[in-house]
Short mmCIF file of C-alpha atoms in Angstrom, two decimals:
data_model
loop_
_atom_site.label_atom_id
_atom_site.label_comp_id
_atom_site.label_asym_id
_atom_site.label_seq_id
_atom_site.Cartn_x
_atom_site.Cartn_y
_atom_site.Cartn_z
CA MET M 1 3.31 -19.77 -47.45
CA ALA M 2 6.08 -20.09 -49.99
CA SER M 3 5.34 -22.22 -53.02
CA PHE M 4 7.27 -25.12 -54.47
CA ASP M 5 9.05 -24.75 -57.75
CA GLU M 6 8.41 -27.36 -60.45
CA ASN M 7 11.35 -29.63 -59.50
CA ASP M 8 10.29 -29.70 -55.85
CA ARG M 9 6.73 -30.54 -56.85
CA THR M 10 7.89 -33.36 -59.09
CA GLU M 11 10.20 -34.82 -56.43
CA TYR M 12 7.52 -34.51 -53.75
CA SER M 13 4.94 -36.23 -55.97
CA ALA M 14 7.39 -39.02 -56.84
CA LEU M 15 8.24 -39.55 -53.16
CA MET M 16 4.60 -39.66 -52.11
CA SER M 17 3.84 -42.11 -54.93
CA ARG M 18 6.75 -44.30 -53.91
CA GLY M 19 5.56 -44.23 -50.29
CA ARG M 20 2.04 -45.27 -51.32
CA ASP M 21 3.44 -48.08 -53.46
CA ALA M 22 5.63 -49.34 -50.60
CA GLU M 23 2.70 -49.28 -48.18
CA ARG M 24 0.47 -51.07 -50.68
CA THR M 25 3.14 -53.71 -51.30
CA ALA M 26 3.47 -54.22 -47.55
CA GLN M 27 -0.25 -54.75 -47.15
CA VAL M 28 -0.55 -57.13 -50.10
CA CYS M 29 2.44 -59.24 -49.01
CA TRP M 30 1.25 -59.31 -45.40
CA VAL M 31 -2.25 -60.43 -46.37
CA ALA M 32 -0.95 -62.98 -48.90
CA SER M 33 1.48 -64.50 -46.41
CA GLY M 34 -1.25 -64.59 -43.76
CA ILE M 35 -3.59 -66.46 -46.07
CA GLY M 36 -0.77 -68.76 -47.15
CA ALA M 37 0.22 -69.45 -43.54
CA ALA M 38 -3.39 -70.17 -42.59
CA VAL M 39 -3.78 -72.63 -45.48
CA LEU M 40 -0.46 -74.31 -44.67
CA LEU M 41 -1.40 -74.50 -41.00
CA SER M 42 -4.72 -76.14 -41.78
CA TRP M 43 -3.01 -78.67 -44.09
CA ALA M 44 -0.40 -79.43 -41.44
CA ILE M 45 -3.08 -79.93 -38.80
CA ALA M 46 -5.11 -82.16 -41.13
CA ALA M 47 -1.99 -84.22 -41.90
CA LYS M 48 -0.97 -84.19 -38.21
CA SER M 49 2.57 -83.48 -39.34
CA PRO M 50 5.11 -81.44 -37.38
CA GLY M 51 7.27 -81.12 -40.50
CA LEU M 52 4.55 -79.22 -42.32
CA MET M 53 4.56 -76.58 -39.56
CA LEU M 54 7.93 -75.31 -40.81
CA PRO M 55 6.47 -73.78 -44.02
CA VAL M 56 3.94 -71.97 -41.80
CA VAL M 57 6.79 -70.28 -39.95
CA PHE M 58 8.53 -69.42 -43.22
CA ALA M 59 5.34 -67.98 -44.76
CA VAL M 60 4.75 -65.77 -41.74
CA ALA M 61 8.39 -64.68 -41.67
CA TYR M 62 8.36 -63.83 -45.39
CA GLY M 63 5.28 -61.65 -45.06
CA PHE M 64 6.54 -60.01 -41.90
CA TYR M 65 9.93 -59.10 -43.33
CA THR M 66 8.42 -57.80 -46.53
CA MET M 67 6.07 -55.66 -44.48
CA ILE M 68 8.79 -54.38 -42.13
CA HIS M 69 11.06 -53.51 -45.08
CA ALA M 70 8.27 -51.57 -46.76
CA ARG M 71 7.42 -49.77 -43.50
CA GLN M 72 11.08 -48.81 -43.16
CA GLN M 73 11.05 -47.40 -46.70
CA VAL M 74 7.90 -45.41 -45.96
CA ARG M 75 9.47 -44.00 -42.79
CA LEU M 76 12.63 -43.03 -44.68
CA ILE M 77 10.53 -41.23 -47.27
CA ALA M 78 8.54 -39.50 -44.53
CA GLY M 79 11.77 -38.44 -42.81
CA TYR M 80 13.17 -37.08 -46.06
CA VAL M 81 10.00 -35.12 -46.75
CA LYS M 82 9.97 -33.76 -43.17
CA GLU M 83 13.59 -32.69 -43.39
CA PHE M 84 13.72 -31.18 -46.86
CA PHE M 85 10.16 -30.19 -47.82
CA GLU M 86 8.29 -29.50 -44.61
CA VAL M 87 10.37 -26.69 -43.24
CA PRO M 88 8.27 -24.21 -41.22
CA GLY M 89 6.56 -21.65 -43.43
CA SER M 90 6.92 -23.48 -46.74
CA GLY M 91 5.61 -26.51 -48.53
CA PRO M 92 3.11 -29.08 -47.40
CA GLN M 93 3.02 -30.13 -43.76
CA TRP M 94 1.43 -33.61 -43.91
CA PHE M 95 4.07 -35.63 -42.04
CA THR M 96 4.82 -32.84 -39.57
CA ARG M 97 1.16 -32.43 -38.70
CA LEU M 98 0.70 -36.21 -38.56
CA GLY M 99 3.51 -36.33 -35.99
CA HIS M 100 1.66 -33.71 -33.93
CA LEU M 101 -1.59 -35.66 -34.25
CA GLU M 102 -0.02 -38.88 -32.94
CA VAL M 103 0.44 -37.33 -29.48
CA VAL M 104 -3.19 -36.19 -29.20
CA PRO M 105 -5.19 -38.30 -26.71
CA GLY M 106 -7.71 -40.51 -28.47
CA PHE M 107 -5.74 -40.79 -31.72
CA ASN M 108 -4.90 -44.47 -31.96
CA PRO M 109 -3.39 -45.53 -35.29
CA SER M 110 -2.58 -49.14 -36.05
CA SER M 111 0.76 -50.07 -34.56
CA ASP M 112 3.68 -52.07 -35.88
CA TRP M 113 3.43 -54.07 -32.67
CA LEU M 114 0.05 -55.43 -33.74
CA ALA M 115 1.57 -57.03 -36.83
CA THR M 116 4.44 -58.40 -34.74
CA CYS M 117 2.05 -59.93 -32.20
CA LEU M 118 -0.12 -61.47 -34.94
CA ALA M 119 2.90 -62.98 -36.68
CA ASN M 120 4.31 -64.38 -33.46
CA SER M 121 0.94 -65.82 -32.42
CA VAL M 122 0.67 -67.79 -35.67
CA VAL M 123 4.24 -69.01 -35.21
CA LEU M 124 3.44 -69.99 -31.62
CA VAL M 125 0.40 -71.99 -32.78
CA ALA M 126 2.60 -73.78 -35.33
CA ILE M 127 5.15 -74.62 -32.61
CA VAL M 128 2.46 -75.95 -30.26
CA PHE M 129 0.92 -78.14 -32.95
CA ALA M 130 4.36 -79.36 -34.07
CA TRP M 131 5.01 -80.68 -30.56
CA PHE M 132 1.46 -81.97 -30.27
CA PHE M 133 1.91 -84.11 -33.40
CA ALA M 134 5.59 -84.96 -32.78
CA SER M 135 5.03 -88.30 -31.13
CA GLY M 136 2.91 -89.69 -33.95
CA THR M 137 5.46 -89.42 -36.77
CA VAL M 138 8.93 -90.59 -37.63
CA ARG M 139 11.51 -87.98 -36.58
CA GLY M 140 8.62 -85.90 -35.23
CA GLU M 141 10.58 -84.60 -32.26
CA LEU M 142 13.45 -83.54 -34.51
CA LEU M 143 11.06 -81.69 -36.82
CA ALA M 144 9.26 -80.11 -33.88
CA GLY M 145 12.61 -78.98 -32.53
CA ILE M 146 13.50 -77.41 -35.88
CA VAL M 147 10.13 -75.66 -36.00
CA THR M 148 10.68 -74.43 -32.45
CA GLY M 149 14.17 -73.17 -33.23
CA CYS M 150 13.03 -71.32 -36.33
CA GLY M 151 10.02 -69.94 -34.47
CA VAL M 152 12.07 -68.70 -31.53
CA ALA M 153 14.62 -67.12 -33.86
CA PHE M 154 11.85 -65.41 -35.81
CA GLY M 155 10.13 -64.24 -32.62
CA PHE M 156 13.29 -62.72 -31.20
CA HIS M 157 14.25 -61.07 -34.48
CA SER M 158 10.74 -59.75 -35.20
CA VAL M 159 10.50 -58.11 -31.77
CA SER M 160 13.98 -56.58 -32.04
CA GLU M 161 13.35 -55.31 -35.59
CA THR M 162 10.02 -53.78 -34.58
CA ALA M 163 11.60 -52.09 -31.56
CA ARG M 164 14.43 -50.76 -33.74
CA LEU M 165 12.00 -49.47 -36.34
CA ARG M 166 9.88 -47.72 -33.70
CA GLN M 167 12.89 -46.03 -32.08
CA THR M 168 14.42 -44.71 -35.28
CA ASN M 169 13.83 -41.07 -36.15
CA PRO M 170 14.14 -40.96 -39.95
CA ALA M 171 14.18 -37.16 -40.12
CA ALA M 172 17.22 -37.10 -37.81
CA VAL M 173 18.98 -39.61 -40.06
CA TRP M 174 18.42 -37.36 -43.08
CA ARG M 175 19.55 -34.35 -41.04
CA GLN M 176 22.87 -36.11 -40.36
CA VAL M 177 23.29 -36.99 -44.02
CA SER M 178 22.56 -33.44 -45.19
CA MET M 179 25.28 -32.01 -42.94
CA GLY M 180 27.92 -33.75 -45.04
CA PRO M 181 31.35 -34.83 -43.88
CA VAL M 182 32.81 -32.85 -40.99
CA GLU M 183 36.56 -32.64 -40.52
CA GLU M 184 37.70 -33.68 -37.09
CA GLN M 185 40.04 -31.26 -35.35
CA GLN M 186 43.41 -32.58 -34.20
CA GLY M 187 42.79 -31.53 -30.59
CA GLN M 188 39.46 -33.39 -30.45
CA ARG M 189 41.08 -36.66 -31.45
CA ALA M 190 43.76 -36.43 -28.71
CA ALA M 191 41.16 -35.45 -26.07
CA GLY M 192 38.99 -38.49 -26.94
CA ARG M 193 41.80 -40.98 -26.24
#
């Protein structure tokens, strides 16, 4: 197995450190927004206010988008490491071997879909309670409608972002970038029209 030179080692260590930091940030923000949403939800239920359900949706959305952004950064780092450091026969093989492990029966890592389902279930509870308490307050139906609109928008966007994140191959993206610009031949342009 070929060894890394000092610059490769330094870059690899910095990338792995950045990946760990992004994953840690995602977990902290996700847990903090979950706790915040739970507290806000309990206050809104105690106050029987549909208007207070809106901050619940925003707290969940904030934590979810922070988590999804950090997961995207981690995947980009993993793709970069796969493409430029984990070539067969040289360097560490962590991400390559992890990719092989994910297809082994019985290996069941936590999925991005779990976080999406949890976030959408809290938003759904907020929507249900907003409509439940709508008749008892002034402009309750308007506020419940706003909560519903924000919740539906978040639900649609969270599912589409999670699907997009799961379908992206970050190593292929880095492979395209490393090829550099390619000049298009004159004959190819005319044939495409």
